[in-house]
Amino acid sequence: MSPNKKDNNIKLNHNSNLSVSDELKKLHDLKESGVLTQEEFDFQKSKLLNH
């Protein structure tokens, strides 16, 4: 993968003790800090909720 291309498969730790709400909070914080775009946040949220 080229260094300029964003990876849309953010690794969320599904095997830990984090609840879905904890993971959503983590995604929200990444979006608010500018790490994720709204589109990336929505994509990851959908993956998490449909897991």
CSV table of N, CA and C in Angstrom, one decimal:
chain,number,residue,atom,x,y,z
A,1,MET,N,0.9,-1.2,0.0
A,1,MET,CA,0.0,0.0,0.0
A,1,MET,C,0.9,1.2,0.0
A,2,SER,N,0.5,2.2,-0.8
A,2,SER,CA,1.4,3.4,-0.9
A,2,SER,C,1.2,4.2,0.4
A,3,PRO,N,2.2,4.9,0.8
A,3,PRO,CA,2.1,5.7,2.1
A,3,PRO,C,1.1,6.8,2.1
A,4,ASN,N,0.6,7.2,0.9
A,4,ASN,CA,-0.4,8.3,0.8
A,4,ASN,C,-1.8,7.8,0.9
A,5,LYS,N,-2.0,6.5,0.8
A,5,LYS,CA,-3.3,5.9,0.7
A,5,LYS,C,-3.7,5.5,2.2
A,6,LYS,N,-4.9,6.0,2.6
A,6,LYS,CA,-5.4,5.7,3.9
A,6,LYS,C,-5.9,4.3,4.0
A,7,ASP,N,-5.6,3.6,5.1
A,7,ASP,CA,-6.1,2.3,5.3
A,7,ASP,C,-7.5,2.4,6.0
A,8,ASN,N,-8.5,1.9,5.2
A,8,ASN,CA,-9.9,2.0,5.8
A,8,ASN,C,-10.2,0.8,6.7
A,9,ASN,N,-9.3,0.0,7.0
A,9,ASN,CA,-9.5,-1.1,7.9
A,9,ASN,C,-8.7,-0.8,9.2
A,10,ILE,N,-9.2,0.1,10.0
A,10,ILE,CA,-8.7,0.4,11.3
A,10,ILE,C,-8.8,-0.8,12.1
A,11,LYS,N,-7.7,-1.1,12.8
A,11,LYS,CA,-7.7,-2.3,13.6
A,11,LYS,C,-8.4,-2.0,15.0
A,12,LEU,N,-9.5,-2.6,15.2
A,12,LEU,CA,-10.2,-2.4,16.5
A,12,LEU,C,-10.0,-3.7,17.3
A,13,ASN,N,-9.7,-3.6,18.5
A,13,ASN,CA,-9.4,-4.8,19.3
A,13,ASN,C,-10.7,-5.5,19.8
A,14,HIS,N,-11.2,-6.4,19.0
A,14,HIS,CA,-12.4,-7.1,19.3
A,14,HIS,C,-12.2,-8.2,20.3
A,15,ASN,N,-11.0,-8.6,20.5
A,15,ASN,CA,-10.8,-9.7,21.5
A,15,ASN,C,-10.5,-9.2,22.9
A,16,SER,N,-10.6,-7.9,23.1
A,16,SER,CA,-10.3,-7.4,24.5
A,16,SER,C,-11.6,-7.3,25.2
A,17,ASN,N,-11.5,-6.7,26.4
A,17,ASN,CA,-12.7,-6.5,27.2
A,17,ASN,C,-13.4,-5.3,26.9
A,18,LEU,N,-13.1,-4.6,25.8
A,18,LEU,CA,-13.8,-3.4,25.4
A,18,LEU,C,-15.2,-3.7,24.9
A,19,SER,N,-16.1,-3.0,25.4
A,19,SER,CA,-17.5,-3.2,24.9
A,19,SER,C,-17.7,-2.5,23.5
A,20,VAL,N,-18.8,-2.7,22.9
A,20,VAL,CA,-19.1,-2.0,21.6
A,20,VAL,C,-19.1,-0.5,21.9
A,21,SER,N,-19.7,-0.2,23.0
A,21,SER,CA,-19.8,1.3,23.3
A,21,SER,C,-18.4,1.9,23.5
A,22,ASP,N,-17.5,1.1,24.1
A,22,ASP,CA,-16.1,1.6,24.3
A,22,ASP,C,-15.4,1.8,23.0
A,23,GLU,N,-15.7,0.9,22.1
A,23,GLU,CA,-15.1,1.0,20.7
A,23,GLU,C,-15.6,2.1,19.9
A,24,LEU,N,-17.0,2.3,20.1
A,24,LEU,CA,-17.6,3.5,19.4
A,24,LEU,C,-17.0,4.8,20.0
A,25,LYS,N,-16.8,4.9,21.3
A,25,LYS,CA,-16.2,6.1,21.9
A,25,LYS,C,-14.8,6.3,21.3
A,26,LYS,N,-14.1,5.2,21.2
A,26,LYS,CA,-12.7,5.4,20.6
A,26,LYS,C,-12.8,5.9,19.2
A,27,LEU,N,-13.7,5.4,18.4
A,27,LEU,CA,-13.8,5.9,17.0
A,27,LEU,C,-14.3,7.3,17.0
A,28,HIS,N,-15.2,7.7,17.9
A,28,HIS,CA,-15.7,9.1,18.0
A,28,HIS,C,-14.5,10.0,18.3
A,29,ASP,N,-13.7,9.6,19.3
A,29,ASP,CA,-12.6,10.4,19.7
A,29,ASP,C,-11.6,10.6,18.5
A,30,LEU,N,-11.4,9.6,17.7
A,30,LEU,CA,-10.5,9.7,16.6
A,30,LEU,C,-11.1,10.6,15.5
A,31,LYS,N,-12.4,10.6,15.4
A,31,LYS,CA,-13.1,11.5,14.4
A,31,LYS,C,-13.0,12.9,14.9
A,32,GLU,N,-13.2,13.1,16.2
A,32,GLU,CA,-13.2,14.5,16.7
A,32,GLU,C,-11.8,15.1,16.7
A,33,SER,N,-10.8,14.2,16.8
A,33,SER,CA,-9.4,14.7,16.8
A,33,SER,C,-8.9,14.9,15.4
A,34,GLY,N,-9.7,14.6,14.4
A,34,GLY,CA,-9.3,14.7,13.0
A,34,GLY,C,-8.5,13.6,12.4
A,35,VAL,N,-8.4,12.5,13.1
A,35,VAL,CA,-7.7,11.3,12.6
A,35,VAL,C,-8.6,10.6,11.6
A,36,LEU,N,-9.9,10.5,11.8
A,36,LEU,CA,-10.8,9.9,10.9
A,36,LEU,C,-11.7,11.0,10.3
A,37,THR,N,-12.1,10.8,9.0
A,37,THR,CA,-13.1,11.7,8.4
A,37,THR,C,-14.5,11.1,8.9
A,38,GLN,N,-15.5,11.9,8.6
A,38,GLN,CA,-16.9,11.4,8.9
A,38,GLN,C,-17.2,10.1,8.1
A,39,GLU,N,-16.7,10.1,6.9
A,39,GLU,CA,-17.0,8.9,6.1
A,39,GLU,C,-16.3,7.7,6.7
A,40,GLU,N,-15.0,7.8,7.1
A,40,GLU,CA,-14.3,6.7,7.7
A,40,GLU,C,-14.9,6.3,9.0
A,41,PHE,N,-15.4,7.3,9.8
A,41,PHE,CA,-16.0,7.0,11.1
A,41,PHE,C,-17.3,6.1,10.8
A,42,ASP,N,-18.1,6.6,9.8
A,42,ASP,CA,-19.3,5.9,9.5
A,42,ASP,C,-19.1,4.4,9.0
A,43,PHE,N,-18.0,4.3,8.2
A,43,PHE,CA,-17.7,3.0,7.7
A,43,PHE,C,-17.2,2.0,8.9
A,44,GLN,N,-16.4,2.5,9.7
A,44,GLN,CA,-15.9,1.7,10.9
A,44,GLN,C,-17.0,1.4,11.9
A,45,LYS,N,-17.9,2.4,12.1
A,45,LYS,CA,-19.0,2.2,13.0
A,45,LYS,C,-20.0,1.1,12.4
A,46,SER,N,-20.2,1.2,11.1
A,46,SER,CA,-21.0,0.1,10.5
A,46,SER,C,-20.4,-1.2,10.6
A,47,LYS,N,-19.1,-1.3,10.4
A,47,LYS,CA,-18.4,-2.6,10.6
A,47,LYS,C,-18.6,-3.1,12.0
A,48,LEU,N,-18.4,-2.2,13.0
A,48,LEU,CA,-18.4,-2.6,14.4
A,48,LEU,C,-19.8,-3.1,14.8
A,49,LEU,N,-20.9,-2.4,14.3
A,49,LEU,CA,-22.2,-2.7,14.7
A,49,LEU,C,-22.8,-3.9,14.0
A,50,ASN,N,-22.2,-4.2,12.8
A,50,ASN,CA,-22.6,-5.4,12.1
A,50,ASN,C,-21.8,-6.6,12.3
A,51,HIS,N,-20.8,-6.5,13.2
A,51,HIS,CA,-19.9,-7.6,13.5
A,51,HIS,C,-20.5,-8.7,14.2
